[in-house]
Amino acid sequence: MIIKKTLMLLAVLLIVISCNSTKEKETVIQLDAFNTKEVLDITTLKAKEVASKLVSADSFPRNIDKGNKNWNFVDVKDWCSGFYPGALWFAYEYAKDEEIKKQAERFTLPIKEIAYTKADNHDIGFMVYCSYGNGYRLTGNEAYKEVLLAAADTLATLYNPKVGTILSWPSQMHKFQYNTIIDNMMNLELLFWAAKNGGSKDLYDIAKSHAEVTMKHIVRKDNAVYHVGSFDENTGEFLRGYTHQGYADESMWARGQTWGIYGFSMAYRETGEQAFLDTAIKLSDHYMERLPEDKIPYWDFDDPKIPNAPKDASACRSCCCWYVRVVYVG
């Protein structure tokens, strides 16, 4: 049953990333009679076709605007740059198609520079672990491992032992002071992996400390999370919480909640600390309790425009990824 759910999730992810960048005839998938193999076969074929038509390997498809059929592209330094090659690696994992593998390698290679460039934000895990991490997992390419270890060391340069967390946005210290955001829980996986695969054992301690401080200050008593935690960089004192990308500071921003669900579940998997699992369960229960009837969350559960507020399928997908990655893979 878990394997079936894993394949279904992969199908959904591939549907999302494989929309064509040209105005050709669209592939329509009827989900009322869901056939996992059929959907995976269609979407991996579509992923292969799209990748073959993309000329520049250091320009990554990110999203398609409403009412449009053409991709918006981002460069290597965008926080989403690793997602597209990561999706290609998942497609290769299913199809074992050498052409898809070549495309995954082609779009992974440009991200190498992130591992060897001074860190200016915490998104290195998103960029490198999704791309090089999946590439190494599926190929055992030692060159990929070297990049992953270098990326972990680069990410660790943002750690402040006085605060006990990784600085998320150096460029935003004028606004939030020393800041750590809930999204950063996702990037800890790179540090945990590196500590087990030839990197410094300090990387484990950094990741564990970051999760502990986040759990203490960014997870609220109502079992929702702040987006941003603001700290005094010299004393480590927690100053206040913000929900910068949500409706209001004390509201429940859907995507942030699922970053927390995934992050604390993964932290439990890597450390065995019961408090991390308990936190993940509390965040999950709160999320499930507040879901609307169709089970697709609003972008923020407290937007006063509900039921006319936008939905956020990415938050729903993040929660599914938590289940697959931590329960199945872990």
mmCIF file of C-alpha atoms in Angstrom:
data_model
loop_
_atom_site.group_PDB
_atom_site.id
_atom_site.type_symbol
_atom_site.label_atom_id
_atom_site.label_comp_id
_atom_site.label_asym_id
_atom_site.label_seq_id
_atom_site.Cartn_x
_atom_site.Cartn_y
_atom_site.Cartn_z
ATOM 1 C CA MET A 1 0.000 0.000 0.000
ATOM 2 C CA ILE A 2 2.839 2.399 0.881
ATOM 3 C CA ILE A 3 4.625 1.627 -2.393
ATOM 4 C CA LYS A 4 1.413 2.330 -4.313
ATOM 5 C CA LYS A 5 1.022 5.680 -2.538
ATOM 6 C CA THR A 6 4.647 6.490 -3.363
ATOM 7 C CA LEU A 7 4.084 5.855 -7.053
ATOM 8 C CA MET A 8 0.884 7.886 -7.002
ATOM 9 C CA LEU A 9 2.728 10.824 -5.438
ATOM 10 C CA LEU A 10 5.438 10.568 -8.066
ATOM 11 C CA ALA A 11 2.762 10.648 -10.734
ATOM 12 C CA VAL A 12 1.257 13.809 -9.265
ATOM 13 C CA LEU A 13 4.683 15.459 -9.029
ATOM 14 C CA LEU A 14 5.479 14.581 -12.618
ATOM 15 C CA ILE A 15 2.136 15.925 -13.792
ATOM 16 C CA VAL A 16 3.031 19.224 -12.142
ATOM 17 C CA ILE A 17 6.516 19.510 -13.627
ATOM 18 C CA SER A 18 5.911 18.062 -17.067
ATOM 19 C CA CYS A 19 3.535 20.634 -18.547
ATOM 20 C CA ASN A 20 4.856 21.495 -21.989
ATOM 21 C CA SER A 21 6.546 24.819 -22.621
ATOM 22 C CA THR A 22 5.123 24.971 -26.133
ATOM 23 C CA LYS A 23 1.544 25.397 -27.232
ATOM 24 C CA GLU A 24 1.104 21.833 -28.413
ATOM 25 C CA LYS A 25 -1.847 19.552 -27.839
ATOM 26 C CA GLU A 26 -2.230 18.932 -24.131
ATOM 27 C CA THR A 27 -2.222 15.484 -22.548
ATOM 28 C CA VAL A 28 -5.381 14.979 -20.517
ATOM 29 C CA ILE A 29 -5.350 12.460 -17.691
ATOM 30 C CA GLN A 30 -8.643 11.242 -16.286
ATOM 31 C CA LEU A 31 -8.084 10.811 -12.574
ATOM 32 C CA ASP A 32 -11.528 9.408 -11.848
ATOM 33 C CA ALA A 33 -10.216 5.980 -12.853
ATOM 34 C CA PHE A 34 -6.683 6.369 -11.565
ATOM 35 C CA ASN A 35 -4.235 3.873 -13.042
ATOM 36 C CA THR A 36 -0.839 4.425 -11.439
ATOM 37 C CA LYS A 37 1.231 2.829 -14.183
ATOM 38 C CA GLU A 38 -0.633 4.582 -16.950
ATOM 39 C CA VAL A 39 -0.237 7.987 -15.317
ATOM 40 C CA LEU A 40 3.452 7.419 -14.622
ATOM 41 C CA ASP A 41 4.077 6.251 -18.172
ATOM 42 C CA ILE A 42 2.353 9.316 -19.624
ATOM 43 C CA THR A 43 4.051 11.814 -17.339
ATOM 44 C CA THR A 44 7.550 10.384 -17.690
ATOM 45 C CA LEU A 45 7.139 10.501 -21.462
ATOM 46 C CA LYS A 46 5.992 14.119 -21.203
ATOM 47 C CA ALA A 47 8.938 14.966 -18.936
ATOM 48 C CA LYS A 48 11.294 13.456 -21.499
ATOM 49 C CA GLU A 49 9.741 15.425 -24.349
ATOM 50 C CA VAL A 50 9.843 18.720 -22.487
ATOM 51 C CA ALA A 51 13.460 18.340 -21.333
ATOM 52 C CA SER A 52 14.607 17.565 -24.866
ATOM 53 C CA LYS A 53 13.159 20.882 -26.071
ATOM 54 C CA LEU A 54 14.781 23.057 -23.391
ATOM 55 C CA VAL A 55 17.923 24.556 -24.842
ATOM 56 C CA SER A 56 19.595 26.134 -21.824
ATOM 57 C CA ALA A 57 20.506 23.778 -18.967
ATOM 58 C CA ASP A 58 21.133 26.619 -16.507
ATOM 59 C CA SER A 59 17.604 27.980 -16.947
ATOM 60 C CA PHE A 60 15.019 25.969 -15.049
ATOM 61 C CA PRO A 61 11.234 25.832 -15.567
ATOM 62 C CA ARG A 62 9.555 27.006 -12.382
ATOM 63 C CA ASN A 63 5.890 27.823 -12.962
ATOM 64 C CA ILE A 64 3.228 28.697 -15.511
ATOM 65 C CA ASP A 65 1.072 31.769 -14.976
ATOM 66 C CA LYS A 66 -2.688 31.374 -14.864
ATOM 67 C CA GLY A 67 -4.145 31.552 -18.336
ATOM 68 C CA ASN A 68 -0.780 30.858 -19.971
ATOM 69 C CA LYS A 69 0.825 27.698 -21.372
ATOM 70 C CA ASN A 70 4.463 28.764 -21.338
ATOM 71 C CA TRP A 71 6.983 28.277 -18.561
ATOM 72 C CA ASN A 72 8.552 30.993 -16.474
ATOM 73 C CA PHE A 73 12.232 30.140 -16.061
ATOM 74 C CA VAL A 74 14.677 30.836 -13.215
ATOM 75 C CA ASP A 75 18.440 30.741 -12.978
ATOM 76 C CA VAL A 76 20.727 28.640 -10.798
ATOM 77 C CA LYS A 77 20.500 30.920 -7.783
ATOM 78 C CA ASP A 78 16.720 30.794 -7.518
ATOM 79 C CA TRP A 79 15.585 28.731 -4.521
ATOM 80 C CA CYS A 80 13.544 26.475 -6.841
ATOM 81 C CA SER A 81 16.398 25.639 -9.236
ATOM 82 C CA GLY A 82 16.970 22.153 -7.837
ATOM 83 C CA PHE A 83 13.368 21.022 -8.136
ATOM 84 C CA TYR A 84 13.327 20.475 -11.892
ATOM 85 C CA PRO A 85 16.420 18.252 -12.077
ATOM 86 C CA GLY A 86 15.129 16.491 -8.977
ATOM 87 C CA ALA A 87 11.870 15.713 -10.761
ATOM 88 C CA LEU A 88 13.821 14.381 -13.741
ATOM 89 C CA TRP A 89 15.753 12.071 -11.426
ATOM 90 C CA PHE A 90 12.458 10.757 -10.048
ATOM 91 C CA ALA A 91 11.258 10.183 -13.610
ATOM 92 C CA TYR A 92 14.439 8.273 -14.371
ATOM 93 C CA GLU A 93 14.037 6.241 -11.195
ATOM 94 C CA TYR A 94 10.661 5.049 -12.421
ATOM 95 C CA ALA A 95 11.282 4.667 -16.149
ATOM 96 C CA LYS A 96 14.974 3.651 -16.187
ATOM 97 C CA ASP A 97 15.150 5.598 -19.451
ATOM 98 C CA GLU A 98 18.739 6.568 -20.304
ATOM 99 C CA GLU A 99 17.610 9.661 -22.205
ATOM 100 C CA ILE A 100 15.822 10.978 -19.108
ATOM 101 C CA LYS A 101 18.973 10.231 -17.109
ATOM 102 C CA LYS A 102 21.035 12.308 -19.553
ATOM 103 C CA GLN A 103 18.600 15.198 -19.163
ATOM 104 C CA ALA A 104 18.707 14.893 -15.369
ATOM 105 C CA GLU A 105 22.502 15.010 -15.509
ATOM 106 C CA ARG A 106 22.388 17.999 -17.865
ATOM 107 C CA PHE A 107 20.143 20.051 -15.594
ATOM 108 C CA THR A 108 21.924 18.974 -12.416
ATOM 109 C CA LEU A 109 25.412 20.032 -13.486
ATOM 110 C CA PRO A 110 24.903 23.853 -13.434
ATOM 111 C CA ILE A 111 23.818 23.762 -9.779
ATOM 112 C CA LYS A 112 27.332 22.738 -8.756
ATOM 113 C CA GLU A 113 28.328 26.378 -8.379
ATOM 114 C CA ILE A 114 25.998 26.766 -5.387
ATOM 115 C CA ALA A 115 28.151 24.358 -3.370
ATOM 116 C CA TYR A 116 31.280 26.421 -3.968
ATOM 117 C CA THR A 117 29.843 29.938 -3.697
ATOM 118 C CA LYS A 118 29.580 31.913 -0.469
ATOM 119 C CA ALA A 119 26.206 31.232 1.113
ATOM 120 C CA ASP A 120 23.800 34.151 0.884
ATOM 121 C CA ASN A 121 20.681 32.251 2.002
ATOM 122 C CA HIS A 122 19.633 28.930 3.501
ATOM 123 C CA ASP A 123 18.135 27.399 0.344
ATOM 124 C CA ILE A 124 21.213 25.326 -0.477
ATOM 125 C CA GLY A 125 19.437 22.178 0.647
ATOM 126 C CA PHE A 126 16.553 22.831 -1.753
ATOM 127 C CA MET A 127 18.929 23.518 -4.607
ATOM 128 C CA VAL A 128 21.588 20.858 -4.141
ATOM 129 C CA TYR A 129 19.986 18.001 -2.226
ATOM 130 C CA CYS A 130 17.022 17.740 -4.614
ATOM 131 C CA SER A 131 19.312 17.646 -7.653
ATOM 132 C CA TYR A 132 22.697 16.215 -6.685
ATOM 133 C CA GLY A 133 21.204 14.289 -3.784
ATOM 134 C CA ASN A 134 18.812 12.324 -5.957
ATOM 135 C CA GLY A 135 21.487 11.976 -8.616
ATOM 136 C CA TYR A 136 23.919 10.435 -6.148
ATOM 137 C CA ARG A 137 21.239 8.208 -4.651
ATOM 138 C CA LEU A 138 20.419 6.749 -8.053
ATOM 139 C CA THR A 139 23.864 6.605 -9.678
ATOM 140 C CA GLY A 140 26.467 6.469 -6.914
ATOM 141 C CA ASN A 141 28.481 9.040 -8.872
ATOM 142 C CA GLU A 142 31.301 10.066 -6.502
ATOM 143 C CA ALA A 143 31.556 13.479 -8.154
ATOM 144 C CA TYR A 144 27.990 14.130 -6.991
ATOM 145 C CA LYS A 145 28.937 13.148 -3.459
ATOM 146 C CA GLU A 146 31.787 15.668 -3.442
ATOM 147 C CA VAL A 147 29.395 18.436 -4.442
ATOM 148 C CA LEU A 148 26.923 17.421 -1.726
ATOM 149 C CA LEU A 149 29.589 17.474 0.977
ATOM 150 C CA ALA A 150 30.855 20.856 -0.195
ATOM 151 C CA ALA A 151 27.291 22.199 -0.202
ATOM 152 C CA ALA A 152 26.738 21.031 3.372
ATOM 153 C CA ASP A 153 29.880 22.833 4.494
ATOM 154 C CA THR A 154 28.744 25.974 2.696
ATOM 155 C CA LEU A 155 25.320 25.842 4.333
ATOM 156 C CA ALA A 156 26.942 25.373 7.741
ATOM 157 C CA THR A 157 28.762 28.714 7.416
ATOM 158 C CA LEU A 158 25.420 30.392 8.158
ATOM 159 C CA TYR A 159 25.210 28.771 11.597
ATOM 160 C CA ASN A 160 25.448 31.010 14.674
ATOM 161 C CA PRO A 161 26.241 29.008 17.839
ATOM 162 C CA LYS A 162 24.933 31.809 20.074
ATOM 163 C CA VAL A 163 21.494 31.482 18.536
ATOM 164 C CA GLY A 164 21.794 27.794 17.731
ATOM 165 C CA THR A 165 20.311 28.096 14.237
ATOM 166 C CA ILE A 166 21.242 28.705 10.628
ATOM 167 C CA LEU A 167 20.660 32.259 9.434
ATOM 168 C CA SER A 168 18.030 32.138 6.709
ATOM 169 C CA TRP A 169 18.145 35.559 5.071
ATOM 170 C CA PRO A 170 21.365 37.552 5.548
ATOM 171 C CA SER A 171 19.915 40.229 3.280
ATOM 172 C CA GLN A 172 16.889 40.711 5.564
ATOM 173 C CA MET A 173 18.665 41.309 8.879
ATOM 174 C CA HIS A 174 17.796 44.983 8.650
ATOM 175 C CA LYS A 175 14.134 43.983 8.793
ATOM 176 C CA PHE A 176 14.023 40.844 10.973
ATOM 177 C CA GLN A 177 17.421 40.989 12.728
ATOM 178 C CA TYR A 178 18.932 37.489 13.011
ATOM 179 C CA ASN A 179 16.253 35.428 11.306
ATOM 180 C CA THR A 180 15.419 31.746 10.986
ATOM 181 C CA ILE A 181 12.435 30.636 8.949
ATOM 182 C CA ILE A 182 10.390 27.442 9.153
ATOM 183 C CA ASP A 183 11.360 26.582 5.550
ATOM 184 C CA ASN A 184 14.904 26.024 6.783
ATOM 185 C CA MET A 185 13.839 22.769 8.447
ATOM 186 C CA MET A 186 13.812 21.246 4.963
ATOM 187 C CA ASN A 187 17.475 22.078 4.368
ATOM 188 C CA LEU A 188 18.695 20.268 7.466
ATOM 189 C CA GLU A 189 18.403 16.978 5.608
ATOM 190 C CA LEU A 190 21.533 17.856 3.629
ATOM 191 C CA LEU A 191 23.483 18.350 6.869
ATOM 192 C CA PHE A 192 22.261 15.097 8.409
ATOM 193 C CA TRP A 193 23.153 13.241 5.219
ATOM 194 C CA ALA A 194 26.624 14.773 5.019
ATOM 195 C CA ALA A 195 27.410 13.896 8.644
ATOM 196 C CA LYS A 196 26.734 10.226 7.811
ATOM 197 C CA ASN A 197 28.597 10.209 4.512
ATOM 198 C CA GLY A 198 32.061 11.549 5.158
ATOM 199 C CA GLY A 199 31.346 15.088 6.312
ATOM 200 C CA SER A 200 32.103 16.598 9.698
ATOM 201 C CA LYS A 201 30.124 15.226 12.630
ATOM 202 C CA ASP A 202 29.592 18.873 13.586
ATOM 203 C CA LEU A 203 27.032 19.026 10.785
ATOM 204 C CA TYR A 204 24.800 16.644 12.739
ATOM 205 C CA ASP A 205 25.068 18.838 15.834
ATOM 206 C CA ILE A 206 24.256 21.961 13.841
ATOM 207 C CA ALA A 207 21.164 20.376 12.289
ATOM 208 C CA LYS A 208 19.942 19.006 15.613
ATOM 209 C CA SER A 209 20.459 22.338 17.390
ATOM 210 C CA HIS A 210 18.633 24.189 14.638
ATOM 211 C CA ALA A 211 15.658 21.846 14.921
ATOM 212 C CA GLU A 212 15.582 22.188 18.717
ATOM 213 C CA VAL A 213 15.611 25.993 18.669
ATOM 214 C CA THR A 214 12.995 26.075 15.919
ATOM 215 C CA MET A 215 10.809 23.695 17.899
ATOM 216 C CA LYS A 216 11.141 25.843 21.018
ATOM 217 C CA HIS A 217 10.463 29.250 19.491
ATOM 218 C CA ILE A 218 8.888 29.007 16.030
ATOM 219 C CA VAL A 219 6.319 26.326 16.839
ATOM 220 C CA ARG A 220 3.514 28.154 18.635
ATOM 221 C CA LYS A 221 1.380 26.948 21.538
ATOM 222 C CA ASP A 222 -1.606 26.601 19.204
ATOM 223 C CA ASN A 223 0.388 24.026 17.159
ATOM 224 C CA ALA A 224 0.758 26.343 14.208
ATOM 225 C CA VAL A 225 4.109 27.851 13.224
ATOM 226 C CA TYR A 226 5.542 31.273 12.630
ATOM 227 C CA HIS A 227 7.161 31.786 9.279
ATOM 228 C CA VAL A 228 10.052 33.791 10.723
ATOM 229 C CA GLY A 229 11.715 33.721 14.104
ATOM 230 C CA SER A 230 13.679 36.859 15.010
ATOM 231 C CA PHE A 231 16.634 36.523 17.412
ATOM 232 C CA ASP A 232 19.326 38.669 18.986
ATOM 233 C CA GLU A 233 22.461 37.486 17.199
ATOM 234 C CA ASN A 234 24.698 38.264 20.182
ATOM 235 C CA THR A 235 22.693 36.716 23.002
ATOM 236 C CA GLY A 236 20.480 34.209 21.197
ATOM 237 C CA GLU A 237 17.351 35.709 22.777
ATOM 238 C CA PHE A 238 14.137 35.082 20.861
ATOM 239 C CA LEU A 239 12.638 38.465 20.032
ATOM 240 C CA ARG A 240 9.391 37.731 18.200
ATOM 241 C CA GLY A 241 7.721 35.716 15.473
ATOM 242 C CA TYR A 242 6.466 36.865 12.086
ATOM 243 C CA THR A 243 4.415 35.160 9.403
ATOM 244 C CA HIS A 244 5.925 37.143 6.592
ATOM 245 C CA GLN A 245 4.391 35.213 3.705
ATOM 246 C CA GLY A 246 1.107 34.425 5.449
ATOM 247 C CA TYR A 247 -1.977 36.513 6.168
ATOM 248 C CA ALA A 248 -0.890 37.737 9.626
ATOM 249 C CA ASP A 249 1.760 36.994 12.209
ATOM 250 C CA GLU A 250 -0.527 34.784 14.295
ATOM 251 C CA SER A 251 -2.305 33.159 11.345
ATOM 252 C CA MET A 252 -1.662 29.662 10.018
ATOM 253 C CA TRP A 253 0.210 29.838 6.727
ATOM 254 C CA ALA A 254 -0.415 26.503 5.010
ATOM 255 C CA ARG A 255 2.949 25.981 3.332
ATOM 256 C CA GLY A 256 4.858 26.883 6.476
ATOM 257 C CA GLN A 257 2.868 24.336 8.447
ATOM 258 C CA THR A 258 3.881 21.581 6.051
ATOM 259 C CA TRP A 259 7.532 22.656 6.070
ATOM 260 C CA GLY A 260 7.332 21.997 9.790
ATOM 261 C CA ILE A 261 5.586 18.640 9.405
ATOM 262 C CA TYR A 262 8.238 17.390 7.017
ATOM 263 C CA GLY A 263 11.166 18.949 8.845
ATOM 264 C CA PHE A 264 10.415 17.635 12.318
ATOM 265 C CA SER A 265 9.502 14.197 10.987
ATOM 266 C CA MET A 266 12.840 14.050 9.180
ATOM 267 C CA ALA A 267 14.663 15.327 12.292
ATOM 268 C CA TYR A 268 13.107 12.473 14.276
ATOM 269 C CA ARG A 269 14.153 9.970 11.637
ATOM 270 C CA GLU A 270 17.746 11.187 11.824
ATOM 271 C CA THR A 271 18.079 11.642 15.586
ATOM 272 C CA GLY A 272 15.513 9.402 17.234
ATOM 273 C CA GLU A 273 14.505 12.316 19.482
ATOM 274 C CA GLN A 274 10.903 11.716 20.549
ATOM 275 C CA ALA A 275 10.222 15.453 20.927
ATOM 276 C CA PHE A 276 10.679 15.938 17.186
ATOM 277 C CA LEU A 277 8.162 13.212 16.391
ATOM 278 C CA ASP A 278 5.698 14.569 18.938
ATOM 279 C CA THR A 279 5.996 17.994 17.347
ATOM 280 C CA ALA A 280 5.475 16.621 13.838
ATOM 281 C CA ILE A 281 2.349 14.795 15.010
ATOM 282 C CA LYS A 282 0.930 17.900 16.695
ATOM 283 C CA LEU A 283 1.538 19.997 13.593
ATOM 284 C CA SER A 284 0.009 17.280 11.415
ATOM 285 C CA ASP A 285 -3.079 16.897 13.603
ATOM 286 C CA HIS A 286 -3.646 20.641 13.621
ATOM 287 C CA TYR A 287 -3.242 20.785 9.847
ATOM 288 C CA MET A 288 -5.683 17.913 9.279
ATOM 289 C CA GLU A 289 -8.235 19.355 11.695
ATOM 290 C CA ARG A 290 -8.327 22.632 9.819
ATOM 291 C CA LEU A 291 -8.469 21.294 6.267
ATOM 292 C CA PRO A 292 -11.585 22.219 4.293
ATOM 293 C CA GLU A 293 -13.916 19.507 3.050
ATOM 294 C CA ASP A 294 -12.076 19.010 -0.256
ATOM 295 C CA LYS A 295 -8.800 18.482 1.677
ATOM 296 C CA ILE A 296 -6.951 21.152 -0.320
ATOM 297 C CA PRO A 297 -5.733 23.881 2.045
ATOM 298 C CA TYR A 298 -6.296 27.562 1.579
ATOM 299 C CA TRP A 299 -3.019 29.461 1.247
ATOM 300 C CA ASP A 300 -3.582 30.644 4.815
ATOM 301 C CA PHE A 301 -6.130 28.962 7.059
ATOM 302 C CA ASP A 302 -7.065 32.310 8.624
ATOM 303 C CA ASP A 303 -7.579 34.417 5.517
ATOM 304 C CA PRO A 304 -10.892 36.260 6.172
ATOM 305 C CA LYS A 305 -11.789 35.867 2.473
ATOM 306 C CA ILE A 306 -12.326 32.117 2.917
ATOM 307 C CA PRO A 307 -14.104 30.407 1.110
ATOM 308 C CA ASN A 308 -13.085 32.790 -1.679
ATOM 309 C CA ALA A 309 -9.393 32.734 -0.793
ATOM 310 C CA PRO A 310 -6.794 31.023 -3.031
ATOM 311 C CA LYS A 311 -5.968 27.348 -2.466
ATOM 312 C CA ASP A 312 -2.372 26.109 -2.124
ATOM 313 C CA ALA A 313 -1.799 22.714 -3.724
ATOM 314 C CA SER A 314 1.926 22.991 -2.938
ATOM 315 C CA ALA A 315 1.150 22.819 0.776
ATOM 316 C CA CYS A 316 -0.895 19.687 0.200
ATOM 317 C CA ARG A 317 1.966 18.204 -1.828
ATOM 318 C CA SER A 318 4.508 19.003 0.886
ATOM 319 C CA CYS A 319 2.438 17.075 3.399
ATOM 320 C CA CYS A 320 2.303 14.080 1.029
ATOM 321 C CA CYS A 321 6.076 14.280 0.574
ATOM 322 C CA TRP A 322 6.461 14.067 4.339
ATOM 323 C CA TYR A 323 4.535 10.794 4.341
ATOM 324 C CA VAL A 324 6.519 9.241 1.490
ATOM 325 C CA ARG A 325 9.979 10.432 2.454
ATOM 326 C CA VAL A 326 9.806 9.790 6.188
ATOM 327 C CA VAL A 327 7.462 6.799 6.450
ATOM 328 C CA TYR A 328 8.377 4.937 3.274
ATOM 329 C CA VAL A 329 11.985 5.930 2.592
ATOM 330 C CA GLY A 330 12.945 6.403 6.244
#
